[in-house]
XYZ file of C-alpha atoms in Angstrom:
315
model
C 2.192 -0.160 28.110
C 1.676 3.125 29.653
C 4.603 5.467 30.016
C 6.411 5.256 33.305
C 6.852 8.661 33.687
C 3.848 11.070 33.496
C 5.844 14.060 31.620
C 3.958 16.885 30.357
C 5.207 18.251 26.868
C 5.591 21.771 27.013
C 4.217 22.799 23.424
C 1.293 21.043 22.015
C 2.499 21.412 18.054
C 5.890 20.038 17.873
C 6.751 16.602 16.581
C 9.954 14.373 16.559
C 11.780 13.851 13.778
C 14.053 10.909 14.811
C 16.124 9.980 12.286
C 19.443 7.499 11.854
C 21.460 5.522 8.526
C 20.021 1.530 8.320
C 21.165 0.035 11.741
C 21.764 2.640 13.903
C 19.178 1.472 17.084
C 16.458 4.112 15.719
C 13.651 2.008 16.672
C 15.217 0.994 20.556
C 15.924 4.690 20.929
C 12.030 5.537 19.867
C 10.439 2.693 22.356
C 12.833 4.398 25.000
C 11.411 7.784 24.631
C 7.844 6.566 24.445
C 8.168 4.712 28.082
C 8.835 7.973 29.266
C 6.993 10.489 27.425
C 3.306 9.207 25.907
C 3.874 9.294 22.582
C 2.441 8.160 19.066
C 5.018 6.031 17.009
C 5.026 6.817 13.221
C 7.209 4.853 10.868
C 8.885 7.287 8.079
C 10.303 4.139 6.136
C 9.864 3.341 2.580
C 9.894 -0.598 3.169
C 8.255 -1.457 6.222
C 4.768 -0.198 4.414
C 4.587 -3.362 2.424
C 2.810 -6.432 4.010
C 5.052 -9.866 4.270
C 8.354 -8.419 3.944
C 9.473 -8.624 7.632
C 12.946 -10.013 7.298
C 14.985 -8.332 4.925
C 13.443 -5.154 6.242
C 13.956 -5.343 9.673
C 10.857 -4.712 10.557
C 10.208 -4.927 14.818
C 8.873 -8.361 15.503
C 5.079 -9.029 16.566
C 5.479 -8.927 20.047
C 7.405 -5.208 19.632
C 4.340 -3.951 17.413
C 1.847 -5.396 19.731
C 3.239 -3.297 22.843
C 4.540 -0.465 20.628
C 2.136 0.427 17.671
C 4.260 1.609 14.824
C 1.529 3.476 12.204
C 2.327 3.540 8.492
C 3.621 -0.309 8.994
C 1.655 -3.179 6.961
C 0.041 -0.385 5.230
C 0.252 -2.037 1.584
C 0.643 -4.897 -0.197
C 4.254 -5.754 -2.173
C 2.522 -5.089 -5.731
C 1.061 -2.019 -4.929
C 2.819 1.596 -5.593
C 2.420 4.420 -2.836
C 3.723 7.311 -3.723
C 5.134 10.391 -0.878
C 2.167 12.088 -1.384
C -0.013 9.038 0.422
C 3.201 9.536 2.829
C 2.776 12.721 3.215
C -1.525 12.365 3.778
C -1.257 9.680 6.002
C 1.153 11.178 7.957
C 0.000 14.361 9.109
C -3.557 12.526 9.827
C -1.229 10.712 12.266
C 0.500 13.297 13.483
C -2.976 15.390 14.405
C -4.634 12.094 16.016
C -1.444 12.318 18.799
C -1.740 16.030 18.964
C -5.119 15.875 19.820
C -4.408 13.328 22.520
C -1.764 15.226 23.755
C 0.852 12.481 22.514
C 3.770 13.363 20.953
C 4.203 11.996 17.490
C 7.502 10.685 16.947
C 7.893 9.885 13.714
C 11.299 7.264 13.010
C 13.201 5.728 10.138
C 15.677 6.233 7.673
C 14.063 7.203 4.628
C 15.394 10.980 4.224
C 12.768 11.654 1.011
C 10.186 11.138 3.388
C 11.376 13.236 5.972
C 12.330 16.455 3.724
C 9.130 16.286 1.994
C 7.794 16.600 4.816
C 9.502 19.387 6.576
C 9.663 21.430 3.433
C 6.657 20.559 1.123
C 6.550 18.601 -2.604
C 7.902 20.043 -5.539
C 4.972 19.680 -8.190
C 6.369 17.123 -9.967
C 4.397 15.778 -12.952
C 2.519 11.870 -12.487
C 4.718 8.962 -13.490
C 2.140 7.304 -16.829
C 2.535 3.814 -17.729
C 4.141 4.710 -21.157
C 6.767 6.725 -19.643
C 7.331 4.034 -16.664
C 8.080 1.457 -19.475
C 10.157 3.471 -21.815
C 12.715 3.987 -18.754
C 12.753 0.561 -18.031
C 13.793 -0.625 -20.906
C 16.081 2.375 -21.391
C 17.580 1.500 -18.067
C 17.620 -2.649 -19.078
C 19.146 -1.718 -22.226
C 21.935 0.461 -20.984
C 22.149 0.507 -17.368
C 21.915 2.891 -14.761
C 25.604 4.686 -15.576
C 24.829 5.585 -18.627
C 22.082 7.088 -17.577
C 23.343 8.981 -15.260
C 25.678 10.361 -17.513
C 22.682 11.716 -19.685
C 21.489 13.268 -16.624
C 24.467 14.576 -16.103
C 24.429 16.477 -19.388
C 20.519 17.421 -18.701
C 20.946 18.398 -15.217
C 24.108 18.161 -13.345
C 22.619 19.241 -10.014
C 21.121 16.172 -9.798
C 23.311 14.164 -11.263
C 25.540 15.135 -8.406
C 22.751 14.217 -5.545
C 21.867 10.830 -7.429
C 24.478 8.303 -7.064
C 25.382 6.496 -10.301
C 23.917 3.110 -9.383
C 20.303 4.524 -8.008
C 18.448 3.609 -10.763
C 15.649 4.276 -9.543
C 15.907 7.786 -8.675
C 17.918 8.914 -12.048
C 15.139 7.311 -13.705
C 12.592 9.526 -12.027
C 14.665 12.831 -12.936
C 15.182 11.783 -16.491
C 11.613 11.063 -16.812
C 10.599 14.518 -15.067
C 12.740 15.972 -18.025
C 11.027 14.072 -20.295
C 7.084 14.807 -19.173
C 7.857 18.825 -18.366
C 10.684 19.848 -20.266
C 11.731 21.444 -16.984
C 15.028 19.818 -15.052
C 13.893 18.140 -11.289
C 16.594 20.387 -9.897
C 14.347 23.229 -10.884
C 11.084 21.950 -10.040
C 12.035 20.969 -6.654
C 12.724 24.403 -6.109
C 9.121 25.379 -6.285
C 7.582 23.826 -2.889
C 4.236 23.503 -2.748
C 2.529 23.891 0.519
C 2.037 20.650 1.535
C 4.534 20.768 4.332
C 3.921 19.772 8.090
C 3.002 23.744 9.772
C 4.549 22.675 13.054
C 7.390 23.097 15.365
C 9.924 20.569 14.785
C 12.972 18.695 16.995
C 15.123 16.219 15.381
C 17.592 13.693 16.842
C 19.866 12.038 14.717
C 21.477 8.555 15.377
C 24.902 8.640 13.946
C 26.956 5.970 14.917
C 30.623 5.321 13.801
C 30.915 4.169 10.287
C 32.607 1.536 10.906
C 30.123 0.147 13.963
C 27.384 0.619 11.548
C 28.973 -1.704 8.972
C 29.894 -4.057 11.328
C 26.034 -4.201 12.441
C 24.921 -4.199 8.924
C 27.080 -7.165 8.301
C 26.100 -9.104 11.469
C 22.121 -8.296 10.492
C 21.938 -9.668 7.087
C 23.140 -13.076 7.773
C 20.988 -12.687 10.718
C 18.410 -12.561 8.179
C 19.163 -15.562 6.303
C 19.224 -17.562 9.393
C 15.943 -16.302 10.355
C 14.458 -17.474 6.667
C 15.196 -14.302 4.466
C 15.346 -16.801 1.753
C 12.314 -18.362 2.057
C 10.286 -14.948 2.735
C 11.560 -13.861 -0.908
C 10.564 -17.216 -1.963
C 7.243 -16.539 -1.389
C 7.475 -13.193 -2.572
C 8.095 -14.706 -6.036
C 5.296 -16.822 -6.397
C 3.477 -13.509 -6.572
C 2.718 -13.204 -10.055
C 2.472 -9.635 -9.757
C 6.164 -8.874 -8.422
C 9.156 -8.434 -10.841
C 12.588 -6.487 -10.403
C 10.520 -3.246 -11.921
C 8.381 -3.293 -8.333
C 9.303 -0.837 -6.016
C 8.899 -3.104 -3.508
C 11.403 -5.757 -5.262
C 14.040 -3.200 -5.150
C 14.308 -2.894 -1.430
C 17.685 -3.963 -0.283
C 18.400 -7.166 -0.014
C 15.353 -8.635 -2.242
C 17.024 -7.950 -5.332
C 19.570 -9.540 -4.781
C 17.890 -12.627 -3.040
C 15.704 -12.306 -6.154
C 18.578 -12.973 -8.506
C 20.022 -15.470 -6.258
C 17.261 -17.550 -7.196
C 17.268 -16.653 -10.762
C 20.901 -18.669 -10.868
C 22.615 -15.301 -11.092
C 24.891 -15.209 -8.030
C 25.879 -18.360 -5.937
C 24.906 -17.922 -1.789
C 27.935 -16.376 -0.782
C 27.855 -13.707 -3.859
C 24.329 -13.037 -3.001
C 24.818 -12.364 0.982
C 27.922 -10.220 0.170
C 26.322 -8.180 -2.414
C 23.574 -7.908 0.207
C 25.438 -6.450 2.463
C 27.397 -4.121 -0.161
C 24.054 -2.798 -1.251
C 23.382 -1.684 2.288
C 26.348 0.169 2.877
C 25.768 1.820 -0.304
C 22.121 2.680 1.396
C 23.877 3.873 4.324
C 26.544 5.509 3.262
C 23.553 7.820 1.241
C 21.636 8.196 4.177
C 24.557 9.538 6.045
C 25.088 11.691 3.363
C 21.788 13.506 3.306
C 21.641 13.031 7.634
C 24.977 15.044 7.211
C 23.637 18.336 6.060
C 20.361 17.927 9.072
C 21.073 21.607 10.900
C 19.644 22.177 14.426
C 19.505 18.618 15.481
C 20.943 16.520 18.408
C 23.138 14.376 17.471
C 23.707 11.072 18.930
C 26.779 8.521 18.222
C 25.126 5.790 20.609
C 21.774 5.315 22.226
C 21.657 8.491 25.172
C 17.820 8.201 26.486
C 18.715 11.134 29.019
C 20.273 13.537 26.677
C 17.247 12.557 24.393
C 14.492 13.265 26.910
C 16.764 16.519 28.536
C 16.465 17.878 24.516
C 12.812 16.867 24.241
C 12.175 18.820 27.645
C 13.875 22.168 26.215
C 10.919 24.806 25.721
C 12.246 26.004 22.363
C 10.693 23.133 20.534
């Protein structure tokens, strides 16, 4: 589908950063923009790399994809790890491949990490091993993630503060950077490298109301189950590869399908913790979306104040 408007982008090295909580029409907004201006979709989403988890990840459906190419969808399979620097690689090869055909690269989703490393460059954060993976998970099966997170507290309160309690995950990560350096992440991720994207850019930011946003949330998941959520993660689990300690498995919404069919919640407690868990997502990415300076923001979908922004020459 070619765009329907032939409209000439001013600067040839600026990209769009267009960025939004879970549900906030990020992907409508992007297909908008590309009708208009020719453009280069790039997804900046930490789920929809993985291969056969369409469902509980929203991904667009086939017939979207087919007329509007999303890269850095599909990329990988559920039981492999990719790490932000493959992000970050992949990425900019993207990004130069529009450039080069005069395209603008939009790049849209709603994982922040993704986005800040990015715009500002990696910390040089020592390698995850396979001793140190395992000695956090059982650290983290043995006494949860709020205990942790008050040990990081006492190790390094600035990120204790930026990691919520329950992100296992991430507090994992920082007590394990501790661990492997002796230096706190809030101090490493001072020192940027300079892997960050050397180009103008413009954001727009798709901020609904809270309270529209949970609302959608709500009405998507059991969306999702109708549309066979269940049986997607019931495939997922006859991959012998996939457990709860996959980063893939931890996605919103699979965990606690996954559980659901270990006998741990009924239905009902599974769909509302569901949804619960993706406030909790949201409610983070609003957070970090909060302190985004220079952008446009958006409460609902505005394609002309979008493309009047894009046309501005101080990209």
């Amino acid at each position: 589908i070619k765009p329907s408007i032939d409209m000439t982008i001013e600067s040839n090295n600026f990209v769009l950063f267009l960025m939004g909580p879970t549900a906030s029409g990020k992907t409508e907004l992007a297909i908008k923009i590309s009708k208009i201006i020719d453009s280069t979709l790039i997804s900046v989403d930490s789920a929809l790399i993985y291969k056969g988890m369409d469902i509980g990840t929203a991904k667009p459906d086939k017939e979207t994809l087919i007329n509007f190419p999303h890269e850095l969808i599909d990329i990988c399979n559920p039981e492999d790890s990719f790490s932000v620097t493959e992000f970050i690689t992949l990425a900019k090869k993207h990004i130069n491949t529009a450039l080069n055909k005069g395209k603008l690269p939009i790049l849209v989703g709603g994982t922040s990490f993704y986005f800040n490393a990015l715009e500002h460059g990696l910390s040089s954060l020592p390698a995850s091993t396979d001793e140190s993976r395992k000695h956090f998970n059982n650290l983290l099966q043995k006494m949860g993630s709020e205990k942790l997170h008050e040990e990081l507290q006492e190790i390094d309160p600035k990120s204790a503060e930026r990691i919520h309690p329950n992100d296992s995950q991430r507090i994992t990560r920082a007590l394990e950077v501790h661990k492997l350096s002796g230096e706190t992440l809030s101090a490493l991720r001072g020192n940027k490298n300079q892997n960050k994207l050397d180009l103008n850019i413009k954001k727009i930011v798709l901020m609904p109301d809270r309270s529209i946003l949970h609302k959608r949330i709500e009405d998507r998941f059991i969306e999702m189950i109708k549309n066979g959520f269940l049986d997607e993660v019931k495939s997922l689990r006859k991959n012998q590869k996939l457990n709860l300690d996959i980063a893939s498995m931890r996605c919103v919404g699979y965990r606690q399908a996954w559980n659901y069919f270990e006998g741990l919640y009924s239905k009902k407690e599974m769909v509302e913790k569901a949804i619960v868990a993706t406030r909790q997502l949201c409610k983070r990415q609003c957070t970090w979306l909060r302190d985004e300076n220079s952008a446009l923001i958006l409460k609902q979908m505005d394609i002309d104040k979008a493309i009047n922004y894009l046309q501005e020459r101080d990209a």
